[in-house]
Tab-separated table of C-alpha atoms in Angstrom:
chain	number	residue	atom	x	y	z
T	811	MET	CA	42.381	104.370	83.008
T	812	LYS	CA	45.195	101.908	83.674
T	813	ILE	CA	45.206	99.473	86.516
T	814	TYR	CA	48.505	98.233	87.870
T	815	HIS	CA	48.525	94.927	89.634
T	816	ILE	CA	51.291	94.562	92.254
T	817	THR	CA	51.863	91.179	93.779
T	818	ARG	CA	53.349	90.681	97.204
T	819	ARG	CA	56.381	89.104	95.598
T	820	ARG	CA	56.983	92.164	93.411
T	821	LEU	CA	56.394	94.476	96.396
T	822	ARG	CA	58.983	92.605	98.499
T	823	PHE	CA	61.451	92.650	95.614
T	824	THR	CA	60.979	96.400	95.123
T	825	GLY	CA	61.344	97.014	98.873
T	826	ALA	CA	64.536	94.946	99.044
T	827	LEU	CA	65.926	96.782	96.021
T	828	LEU	CA	65.159	100.172	97.615
T	829	LEU	CA	66.773	99.102	100.894
T	830	LEU	CA	69.871	97.916	99.047
T	831	LEU	CA	70.058	101.220	97.192
T	832	VAL	CA	69.689	103.253	100.396
T	833	LEU	CA	72.486	101.271	102.041
T	834	ALA	CA	74.780	101.267	98.990
T	835	VAL	CA	74.758	105.015	98.287
T	836	PRO	CA	76.641	106.111	101.458
T	837	ILE	CA	79.124	103.266	101.088
T	838	LEU	CA	79.847	104.132	97.467
T	839	ALA	CA	80.020	107.838	98.290
T	840	GLY	CA	82.749	107.080	100.844
T	841	CYS	CA	84.682	104.989	98.338
T	842	PHE	CA	84.727	107.706	95.701
T	843	SER	CA	85.030	110.798	97.883
T	844	GLY	CA	88.758	111.154	97.187
T	845	LYS	CA	89.625	110.763	100.870
T	846	SER	CA	91.521	107.797	102.203
T	847	ASP	CA	92.534	106.453	105.561
T	848	GLN	CA	96.169	106.922	104.638
T	849	ASN	CA	97.517	110.442	104.452
T	850	GLU	CA	98.911	111.311	101.071
T	851	GLU	CA	102.623	111.956	100.893
T	852	ILE	CA	103.571	115.584	100.400
T	853	LEU	CA	106.582	115.780	98.115
T	854	LEU	CA	108.699	118.940	98.247
T	855	PRO	CA	111.781	118.259	96.095
T	856	THR	CA	112.820	121.873	95.438
T	857	PRO	CA	113.053	125.115	97.381
T	858	SER	CA	110.347	126.621	95.149
T	859	SER	CA	107.949	123.746	95.940
T	860	GLN	CA	108.673	124.227	99.653
T	861	VAL	CA	107.909	127.954	99.440
T	862	GLU	CA	104.731	127.238	97.441
T	863	PHE	CA	103.636	124.733	100.101
T	864	LEU	CA	104.103	127.273	102.898
T	865	GLN	CA	102.274	129.904	100.830
T	866	SER	CA	99.376	127.474	100.325
T	867	LEU	CA	99.008	127.452	104.130
T	868	GLY	CA	98.859	131.263	104.200
T	869	TRP	CA	102.491	131.985	105.085
T	870	GLN	CA	104.643	134.559	103.370
T	871	VAL	CA	108.278	133.529	103.531
T	872	ASN	CA	111.563	134.683	102.068
T	873	ALA	CA	112.402	132.536	99.042
T	874	ALA	CA	115.894	131.645	100.267
T	875	PRO	CA	116.109	129.374	103.318
T	876	VAL	CA	117.714	130.790	106.460
T	877	GLU	CA	119.298	127.398	107.182
T	878	THR	CA	119.471	123.902	105.733
T	879	LEU	CA	120.622	121.252	108.173
T	880	ASP	CA	121.032	117.499	107.715
T	881	MET	CA	120.364	115.783	111.012
T	882	ARG	CA	119.856	112.290	112.361
T	883	LEU	CA	116.683	111.806	114.354
T	884	PRO	CA	117.017	109.811	117.586
T	885	ASP	CA	116.390	106.052	117.470
T	886	SER	CA	113.939	106.388	120.351
T	887	TRP	CA	111.887	109.383	121.388
T	888	ASP	CA	112.300	111.150	124.723
T	889	GLU	CA	109.434	113.203	126.183
T	890	GLU	CA	110.179	116.312	124.103
T	891	TRP	CA	110.459	114.399	120.813
T	892	THR	CA	107.308	112.413	121.652
T	893	ALA	CA	105.351	115.649	122.097
T	894	TYR	CA	106.770	116.938	118.808
T	895	GLY	CA	105.805	113.687	117.059
T	896	LYS	CA	102.268	114.008	118.421
T	897	MET	CA	101.988	117.523	116.963
T	898	GLN	CA	103.156	116.152	113.604
T	899	ALA	CA	100.657	113.286	113.715
T	900	GLU	CA	97.866	115.812	114.377
T	901	GLN	CA	98.966	117.554	111.170
T	902	GLY	CA	98.840	114.243	109.319
T	903	LEU	CA	102.621	114.037	108.935
T	904	PRO	CA	104.581	110.792	109.531
T	905	PHE	CA	107.447	112.250	111.591
T	906	THR	CA	107.582	109.414	114.140
T	907	ASP	CA	107.946	106.810	111.380
T	908	PHE	CA	111.427	108.193	110.681
T	909	ALA	CA	113.100	107.542	114.055
T	910	GLY	CA	116.809	106.913	113.513
T	911	SER	CA	116.721	108.363	109.982
T	912	THR	CA	118.778	111.191	108.562
T	913	VAL	CA	116.481	114.019	107.480
T	914	ARG	CA	116.903	117.559	106.273
T	915	ARG	CA	115.523	120.499	108.264
T	916	ILE	CA	114.971	123.537	106.085
T	917	THR	CA	114.183	126.818	107.829
T	918	TYR	CA	112.468	129.791	106.195
T	919	SER	CA	111.928	133.273	107.605
T	920	VAL	CA	108.207	134.064	108.002
T	921	THR	CA	107.234	137.658	107.225
T	922	ASN	CA	103.499	137.686	107.979
T	923	TYR	CA	102.942	136.164	111.415
T	924	PRO	CA	100.103	138.218	112.966
T	925	HIS	CA	101.392	140.935	115.333
T	926	ILE	CA	105.000	139.637	115.255
T	927	PRO	CA	106.993	141.304	112.473
T	928	ASP	CA	110.381	139.589	113.053
T	929	GLY	CA	111.887	136.409	114.459
T	930	VAL	CA	109.302	133.892	113.239
T	931	GLN	CA	110.537	130.910	111.245
T	932	ALA	CA	109.014	127.914	109.468
T	933	ASN	CA	110.824	124.577	109.749
T	934	LEU	CA	110.206	121.790	107.248
T	935	TYR	CA	111.571	118.296	107.946
T	936	ILE	CA	112.100	116.396	104.712
T	937	ALA	CA	113.176	112.777	104.170
T	938	GLY	CA	114.235	112.349	100.562
T	939	GLU	CA	111.583	114.520	98.933
T	940	GLN	CA	108.782	113.738	101.415
T	941	LEU	CA	107.602	116.232	104.020
T	942	ILE	CA	107.549	114.356	107.332
T	943	GLY	CA	107.174	117.260	109.771
T	944	GLY	CA	107.075	120.977	110.185
T	945	ASP	CA	106.468	123.771	112.634
T	946	ILE	CA	106.376	127.518	113.136
T	947	ILE	CA	108.681	128.915	115.825
T	948	PHE	CA	109.241	132.304	117.400
T	949	THR	CA	112.669	132.654	118.931
T	950	GLY	CA	112.203	136.004	120.667
T	951	GLN	CA	110.907	136.825	124.142
T	952	GLY	CA	107.779	134.790	124.834
T	953	GLY	CA	108.887	132.319	122.155
T	954	PHE	CA	106.696	129.465	120.985
T	955	GLN	CA	106.518	126.486	118.682
T	956	THR	CA	103.292	125.570	116.913
T	957	ALA	CA	101.925	123.554	114.003
T	958	LEU	CA	102.196	124.735	110.403
T	959	ARG	CA	98.588	125.914	110.091
T	960	PHE	CA	98.109	129.649	109.848
T	961	PRO	CA	96.783	131.073	113.134
T	962	LYS	CA	93.211	132.328	113.294
T	963	GLU	CA	92.798	135.983	114.199
T	964	LYS	CA	91.123	136.551	117.556
C-alpha cells in the first residue's frame, strides 16, 4: 500500500494549474478554430469560378453570363443603396466599402429557383477579382430581390 502525502502548497498549485487549463482551453479553441473576425475575401477571377461559386450555394446557372456590365457605384448611398449594402453585409460581403469605385456586375440566368422556371437571375458584383456583393432577382410579375443563399423549401 502506497501513501501519498499532499501538502497544502502542492494542492494550491495543482488547483491553480487546473483552473488555468480550464480557462485556456476555450481561448485556444477559439484561436485555432479557423474562423476569424474578418470575412475572407472571395476571389472569382474567371467565369468558371463564378459559376462554381453559385453552384456551391445550390444554384444551377447557365455557364455563359446574360450580361456583363462595368459600372461606377455612387460616392454616397441613398436609401435604396443603403438597404442593398445592408443585405450584402448580412451575407458577409464588403459592398459598402467600394462606394465610388468602378465594379463589374455579372448576371447569370438561374435555372432551378423553386417554383419559378424562368426569369430568375443571379448578379455578382466584382471589384478586380473580389466578390463584393451579389443577389438573386426575379424580373417577372411579383418580382423580388434577395440574398444569394438558396431558399429553403416551405
